[in-house]
PDB file of C-alpha atoms and ligand atoms in Angstrom:
ATOM      1  CA  UNK A 170      -9.728 -20.064  28.100  1.00  0.00           C
ATOM      2  CA  UNK A 171      -8.021 -16.722  27.790  1.00  0.00           C
ATOM      3  CA  UNK A 172      -9.222 -13.956  25.500  1.00  0.00           C
ATOM      4  CA  UNK A 173      -6.468 -12.136  23.622  1.00  0.00           C
ATOM      5  CA  UNK A 174      -7.357  -8.647  22.420  1.00  0.00           C
ATOM      6  CA  UNK A 175      -5.031  -7.033  19.932  1.00  0.00           C
ATOM      7  CA  UNK A 176      -4.753  -3.296  19.409  1.00  0.00           C
ATOM      8  CA  UNK A 177      -4.027  -1.663  16.083  1.00  0.00           C
ATOM      9  CA  UNK A 178      -3.215   1.987  15.571  1.00  0.00           C
ATOM     10  CA  UNK A 179      -4.182   4.297  12.693  1.00  0.00           C
ATOM     11  CA  UNK A 180      -3.477   8.042  12.430  1.00  0.00           C
ATOM     12  CA  UNK A 181      -6.280   9.830  10.605  1.00  0.00           C
ATOM     13  CA  UNK A 182      -5.994  13.238   8.952  1.00  0.00           C
ATOM     14  CA  UNK A 183      -8.788  15.444   7.583  1.00  0.00           C
ATOM     15  CA  UNK A 184      -6.767  16.967   4.787  1.00  0.00           C
ATOM     16  CA  UNK A 185      -3.612  16.418   2.749  1.00  0.00           C
ATOM     17  CA  UNK A 186      -2.491  19.831   4.030  1.00  0.00           C
ATOM     18  CA  UNK A 187      -1.855  18.195   7.399  1.00  0.00           C
ATOM     19  CA  UNK A 188       0.666  15.751   5.899  1.00  0.00           C
ATOM     20  CA  UNK A 189       4.408  16.361   5.757  1.00  0.00           C
ATOM     21  CA  UNK A 190       5.936  17.104   2.332  1.00  0.00           C
ATOM     22  CA  UNK A 191       7.265  13.596   1.718  1.00  0.00           C
ATOM     23  CA  UNK A 192       3.935  11.939   2.464  1.00  0.00           C
ATOM     24  CA  UNK A 193       1.946  14.462   0.446  1.00  0.00           C
ATOM     25  CA  UNK A 194       4.252  14.117  -2.562  1.00  0.00           C
ATOM     26  CA  UNK A 195       4.129  10.325  -2.374  1.00  0.00           C
ATOM     27  CA  UNK A 196       0.343  10.442  -2.312  1.00  0.00           C
ATOM     28  CA  UNK A 197       0.354  12.747  -5.340  1.00  0.00           C
ATOM     29  CA  UNK A 198       2.530  10.266  -7.212  1.00  0.00           C
ATOM     30  CA  UNK A 199       0.132   7.462  -6.305  1.00  0.00           C
ATOM     31  CA  UNK A 200      -2.770   9.581  -7.574  1.00  0.00           C
ATOM     32  CA  UNK A 201      -0.929  10.197 -10.846  1.00  0.00           C
ATOM     33  CA  UNK A 202      -0.268   6.474 -11.194  1.00  0.00           C
ATOM     34  CA  UNK A 203      -4.036   5.811 -11.345  1.00  0.00           C
ATOM     35  CA  UNK A 204      -4.040   7.483 -14.785  1.00  0.00           C
ATOM     36  CA  UNK A 205      -2.233   4.567 -16.395  1.00  0.00           C
ATOM     37  CA  UNK A 206      -3.931   1.723 -14.522  1.00  0.00           C
ATOM     38  CA  UNK A 207      -5.299  -1.035 -16.736  1.00  0.00           C
ATOM     39  CA  UNK A 208      -8.714  -1.633 -15.201  1.00  0.00           C
ATOM     40  CA  UNK A 209     -11.206  -2.254 -18.030  1.00  0.00           C
ATOM     41  CA  UNK A 210     -13.110  -4.882 -16.013  1.00  0.00           C
ATOM     42  CA  UNK A 211     -13.555  -3.252 -12.608  1.00  0.00           C
ATOM     43  CA  UNK A 212     -13.288   0.385 -13.740  1.00  0.00           C
ATOM     44  CA  UNK A 213     -11.549   0.823 -10.383  1.00  0.00           C
ATOM     45  CA  UNK A 214      -8.136   2.436 -10.749  1.00  0.00           C
ATOM     46  CA  UNK A 215      -5.604   1.970  -7.985  1.00  0.00           C
ATOM     47  CA  UNK A 216      -2.271   3.773  -7.748  1.00  0.00           C
ATOM     48  CA  UNK A 217       0.645   2.989  -5.455  1.00  0.00           C
ATOM     49  CA  UNK A 218       3.891   4.878  -4.872  1.00  0.00           C
ATOM     50  CA  UNK A 219       6.758   3.281  -2.968  1.00  0.00           C
ATOM     51  CA  UNK A 220       9.461   5.425  -1.365  1.00  0.00           C
ATOM     52  CA  UNK A 221      12.709   3.523  -0.770  1.00  0.00           C
ATOM     53  CA  UNK A 222      15.322   4.300   1.865  1.00  0.00           C
ATOM     54  CA  UNK A 223      17.633   5.518  -0.938  1.00  0.00           C
ATOM     55  CA  UNK A 224      14.917   8.092  -1.764  1.00  0.00           C
ATOM     56  CA  UNK A 225      14.015   6.485  -5.102  1.00  0.00           C
ATOM     57  CA  UNK A 226      10.259   6.415  -5.763  1.00  0.00           C
ATOM     58  CA  UNK A 227       8.625   3.609  -7.741  1.00  0.00           C
ATOM     59  CA  UNK A 228       5.003   3.776  -8.811  1.00  0.00           C
ATOM     60  CA  UNK A 229       2.605   1.080  -9.948  1.00  0.00           C
ATOM     61  CA  UNK A 230      -1.064   0.572 -10.709  1.00  0.00           C
ATOM     62  CA  UNK A 231      -3.486  -2.301 -11.038  1.00  0.00           C
ATOM     63  CA  UNK A 232      -3.110  -4.471 -14.129  1.00  0.00           C
ATOM     64  CA  UNK A 233      -6.220  -6.493 -14.879  1.00  0.00           C
ATOM     65  CA  UNK A 234      -6.729  -9.447 -17.152  1.00  0.00           C
ATOM     66  CA  UNK A 235      -9.684 -11.075 -18.953  1.00  0.00           C
ATOM     67  CA  UNK A 236      -8.781 -14.140 -16.891  1.00  0.00           C
ATOM     68  CA  UNK A 237      -9.477 -12.210 -13.692  1.00  0.00           C
ATOM     69  CA  UNK A 238      -7.050 -13.891 -11.245  1.00  0.00           C
ATOM     70  CA  UNK A 239      -4.163 -13.248 -13.628  1.00  0.00           C
ATOM     71  CA  UNK A 240      -4.318  -9.516 -12.886  1.00  0.00           C
ATOM     72  CA  UNK A 241      -2.296  -7.882 -10.128  1.00  0.00           C
ATOM     73  CA  UNK A 242      -2.952  -5.124  -7.580  1.00  0.00           C
ATOM     74  CA  UNK A 243      -1.202  -1.759  -7.792  1.00  0.00           C
ATOM     75  CA  UNK A 244       0.671  -2.311  -4.527  1.00  0.00           C
ATOM     76  CA  UNK A 245       2.252  -5.552  -5.660  1.00  0.00           C
ATOM     77  CA  UNK A 246       3.108  -4.184  -9.119  1.00  0.00           C
ATOM     78  CA  UNK A 247       5.029  -1.337  -7.407  1.00  0.00           C
ATOM     79  CA  UNK A 248       6.554  -3.386  -4.586  1.00  0.00           C
ATOM     80  CA  UNK A 249       7.729  -6.261  -6.795  1.00  0.00           C
ATOM     81  CA  UNK A 250       9.272  -3.850  -9.280  1.00  0.00           C
ATOM     82  CA  UNK A 251      11.008  -1.953  -6.459  1.00  0.00           C
ATOM     83  CA  UNK A 252      12.234  -5.197  -4.974  1.00  0.00           C
ATOM     84  CA  UNK A 253      13.470  -6.490  -8.335  1.00  0.00           C
ATOM     85  CA  UNK A 254      15.439  -3.299  -9.057  1.00  0.00           C
ATOM     86  CA  UNK A 255      16.671  -2.540  -5.519  1.00  0.00           C
ATOM     87  CA  UNK A 256      16.735  -5.884  -3.710  1.00  0.00           C
ATOM     88  CA  UNK A 257      18.812  -4.567  -0.816  1.00  0.00           C
ATOM     89  CA  UNK A 258      17.020  -1.294  -0.226  1.00  0.00           C
ATOM     90  CA  UNK A 259      14.284  -1.249   2.428  1.00  0.00           C
ATOM     91  CA  UNK A 260      10.915   0.366   1.768  1.00  0.00           C
ATOM     92  CA  UNK A 261      10.340   3.526   3.795  1.00  0.00           C
ATOM     93  CA  UNK A 262       6.710   4.136   2.883  1.00  0.00           C
ATOM     94  CA  UNK A 263       3.952   3.320   0.428  1.00  0.00           C
ATOM     95  CA  UNK A 264       1.052   5.565  -0.580  1.00  0.00           C
ATOM     96  CA  UNK A 265      -2.058   3.902  -1.996  1.00  0.00           C
ATOM     97  CA  UNK A 266      -5.067   5.577  -3.531  1.00  0.00           C
ATOM     98  CA  UNK A 267      -7.910   4.764  -5.909  1.00  0.00           C
ATOM     99  CA  UNK A 268     -10.538   6.331  -8.122  1.00  0.00           C
ATOM    100  CA  UNK A 269     -13.446   4.670  -9.855  1.00  0.00           C
ATOM    101  CA  UNK A 270     -14.944   5.551 -13.226  1.00  0.00           C
ATOM    102  CA  UNK A 271     -18.544   5.288 -12.029  1.00  0.00           C
ATOM    103  CA  UNK A 272     -18.623   6.473  -8.395  1.00  0.00           C
ATOM    104  CA  UNK A 273     -16.645   8.641  -6.005  1.00  0.00           C
ATOM    105  CA  UNK A 274     -14.393   6.978  -3.447  1.00  0.00           C
ATOM    106  CA  UNK A 275     -14.744   9.071  -0.290  1.00  0.00           C
ATOM    107  CA  UNK A 276     -12.882   6.925   2.202  1.00  0.00           C
ATOM    108  CA  UNK A 277      -9.334   5.560   2.281  1.00  0.00           C
ATOM    109  CA  UNK A 278      -8.694   2.442   0.203  1.00  0.00           C
ATOM    110  CA  UNK A 279      -7.452  -0.482   2.273  1.00  0.00           C
ATOM    111  CA  UNK A 280      -5.005  -2.901   0.681  1.00  0.00           C
ATOM    112  CA  UNK A 281      -6.151  -6.459   0.047  1.00  0.00           C
ATOM    113  CA  UNK A 282      -4.875  -9.327   2.175  1.00  0.00           C
ATOM    114  CA  UNK A 283      -2.354 -10.541  -0.399  1.00  0.00           C
ATOM    115  CA  UNK A 284      -0.789  -7.083  -0.672  1.00  0.00           C
ATOM    116  CA  UNK A 285      -0.596  -6.854   3.134  1.00  0.00           C
ATOM    117  CA  UNK A 286       1.187 -10.193   3.188  1.00  0.00           C
ATOM    118  CA  UNK A 287       3.681  -8.974   0.579  1.00  0.00           C
ATOM    119  CA  UNK A 288       4.313  -5.793   2.581  1.00  0.00           C
ATOM    120  CA  UNK A 289       4.884  -7.919   5.688  1.00  0.00           C
ATOM    121  CA  UNK A 290       7.465  -9.991   3.795  1.00  0.00           C
ATOM    122  CA  UNK A 291       9.396  -6.856   2.806  1.00  0.00           C
ATOM    123  CA  UNK A 292       9.337  -5.554   6.374  1.00  0.00           C
ATOM    124  CA  UNK A 293      10.717  -8.832   7.662  1.00  0.00           C
ATOM    125  CA  UNK A 294      13.244  -9.134   4.879  1.00  0.00           C
ATOM    126  CA  UNK A 295      14.770  -5.721   5.601  1.00  0.00           C
ATOM    127  CA  UNK A 296      13.914  -5.482   9.301  1.00  0.00           C
ATOM    128  CA  UNK A 297      12.442  -2.090   8.563  1.00  0.00           C
ATOM    129  CA  UNK A 298       8.918  -0.891   9.395  1.00  0.00           C
ATOM    130  CA  UNK A 299       6.872   0.372   6.451  1.00  0.00           C
ATOM    131  CA  UNK A 300       4.652   3.448   6.717  1.00  0.00           C
ATOM    132  CA  UNK A 301       1.391   3.031   4.793  1.00  0.00           C
ATOM    133  CA  UNK A 302      -0.477   6.127   3.565  1.00  0.00           C
ATOM    134  CA  UNK A 303      -4.062   5.528   2.437  1.00  0.00           C
ATOM    135  CA  UNK A 304      -6.562   7.769   0.724  1.00  0.00           C
ATOM    136  CA  UNK A 305      -9.615   7.536  -1.542  1.00  0.00           C
ATOM    137  CA  UNK A 306     -10.355  10.182  -4.126  1.00  0.00           C
ATOM    138  CA  UNK A 307     -11.531  12.586  -1.458  1.00  0.00           C
ATOM    139  CA  UNK A 308     -11.990  12.456   2.298  1.00  0.00           C
ATOM    140  CA  UNK A 309      -9.729  11.465   5.120  1.00  0.00           C
ATOM    141  CA  UNK A 310      -6.177  10.158   4.944  1.00  0.00           C
ATOM    142  CA  UNK A 311      -5.032   7.290   7.137  1.00  0.00           C
ATOM    143  CA  UNK A 312      -1.420   6.596   8.047  1.00  0.00           C
ATOM    144  CA  UNK A 313      -0.327   3.304   9.537  1.00  0.00           C
ATOM    145  CA  UNK A 314       3.129   2.646  10.977  1.00  0.00           C
ATOM    146  CA  UNK A 315       4.082  -0.973  10.597  1.00  0.00           C
ATOM    147  CA  UNK A 316       2.225  -3.762   8.817  1.00  0.00           C
ATOM    148  CA  UNK A 317       1.253  -5.455  12.100  1.00  0.00           C
ATOM    149  CA  UNK A 318      -1.366  -2.694  12.296  1.00  0.00           C
ATOM    150  CA  UNK A 319      -3.098  -3.883   9.130  1.00  0.00           C
ATOM    151  CA  UNK A 320      -2.127  -7.544   9.248  1.00  0.00           C
ATOM    152  CA  UNK A 321      -2.031  -8.820  12.815  1.00  0.00           C
ATOM    153  CA  UNK A 322      -0.924 -12.434  13.360  1.00  0.00           C
ATOM    154  CA  UNK A 323       1.201 -12.314  10.230  1.00  0.00           C
ATOM    155  CA  UNK A 324       2.552 -15.523   8.780  1.00  0.00           C
ATOM    156  CA  UNK A 325       6.288 -15.004   8.241  1.00  0.00           C
ATOM    157  CA  UNK A 326       9.487 -16.928   7.567  1.00  0.00           C
ATOM    158  CA  UNK A 327       9.858 -17.807  11.252  1.00  0.00           C
ATOM    159  CA  UNK A 328       6.766 -19.986  10.956  1.00  0.00           C
ATOM    160  CA  UNK A 329       8.690 -22.224   8.575  1.00  0.00           C
ATOM    161  CA  UNK A 330      11.602 -22.837  10.949  1.00  0.00           C
ATOM    162  CA  UNK A 331      11.788 -26.152  12.780  1.00  0.00           C
TER     163      UNK A 331
HETATM  164  N1  THU B 444      -6.962  -3.569  -6.274  1.00  0.00           N
HETATM  165  C1  THU B 444      -5.718  -3.055  -6.067  1.00  0.00           C
HETATM  166  O1  THU B 444      -4.993  -2.736  -7.005  1.00  0.00           O
HETATM  167  N2  THU B 444      -5.306  -2.915  -4.790  1.00  0.00           N
HETATM  168  C2  THU B 444      -6.046  -3.212  -3.693  1.00  0.00           C
HETATM  169  O2  THU B 444      -5.557  -3.098  -2.584  1.00  0.00           O
HETATM  170  C3  THU B 444      -7.429  -3.661  -3.843  1.00  0.00           C
HETATM  171  C4  THU B 444      -7.855  -3.987  -5.215  1.00  0.00           C
HETATM  172  C5  THU B 444      -7.416  -3.719  -7.651  1.00  0.00           C
HETATM  173  C6  THU B 444      -7.559  -5.139  -8.109  1.00  0.00           C
HETATM  174  C7  THU B 444      -8.576  -4.980  -9.234  1.00  0.00           C
HETATM  175  O3  THU B 444      -7.869  -4.601 -10.404  1.00  0.00           O
HETATM  176  C8  THU B 444      -9.431  -3.809  -8.791  1.00  0.00           C
HETATM  177  O4  THU B 444      -8.682  -3.137  -7.788  1.00  0.00           O
HETATM  178  C9  THU B 444     -10.778  -4.199  -8.230  1.00  0.00           C
HETATM  179  O5  THU B 444     -10.647  -5.160  -7.242  1.00  0.00           O
END
């Protein structure tokens, strides 16, 4: 038996003032996107802003449904739209944030497993690492370079090759 220990790396900042302009602006766009989330069931509004390598920004937010599993997370709404409009343009970074109607979110939101998997697919598709910027309503900001840091042991297209 051999134990394998994986390391992941997260940069943590105390304030948005420590971020560079691009990252801060992307986070602001994600925050704005929470305004138009459709979250009547969870009351938990998530916003995502995707910055493409051609400098276009696409935003998205969570879209819920009375049949719960039919809804979609903010990250995938934004990423799928970006990918449908600019199929050949890699994603540079994605900012994700959330606010709830009935409590204050003081720590960075972390994307769900399905959204991580979708981000991993885009990284592999374009051979381009994605920077992930995470924040709650208040509190610290976390920045992650490369999806392997939030989804180790990723299942990708290579797994399907004979
Ligand atoms: N949600 C997102 O939009 N992104 C995440 O990464 C986690 C969860 C949404 C799904 C649902 O509309 C609400 O947050 C509560 O789970």
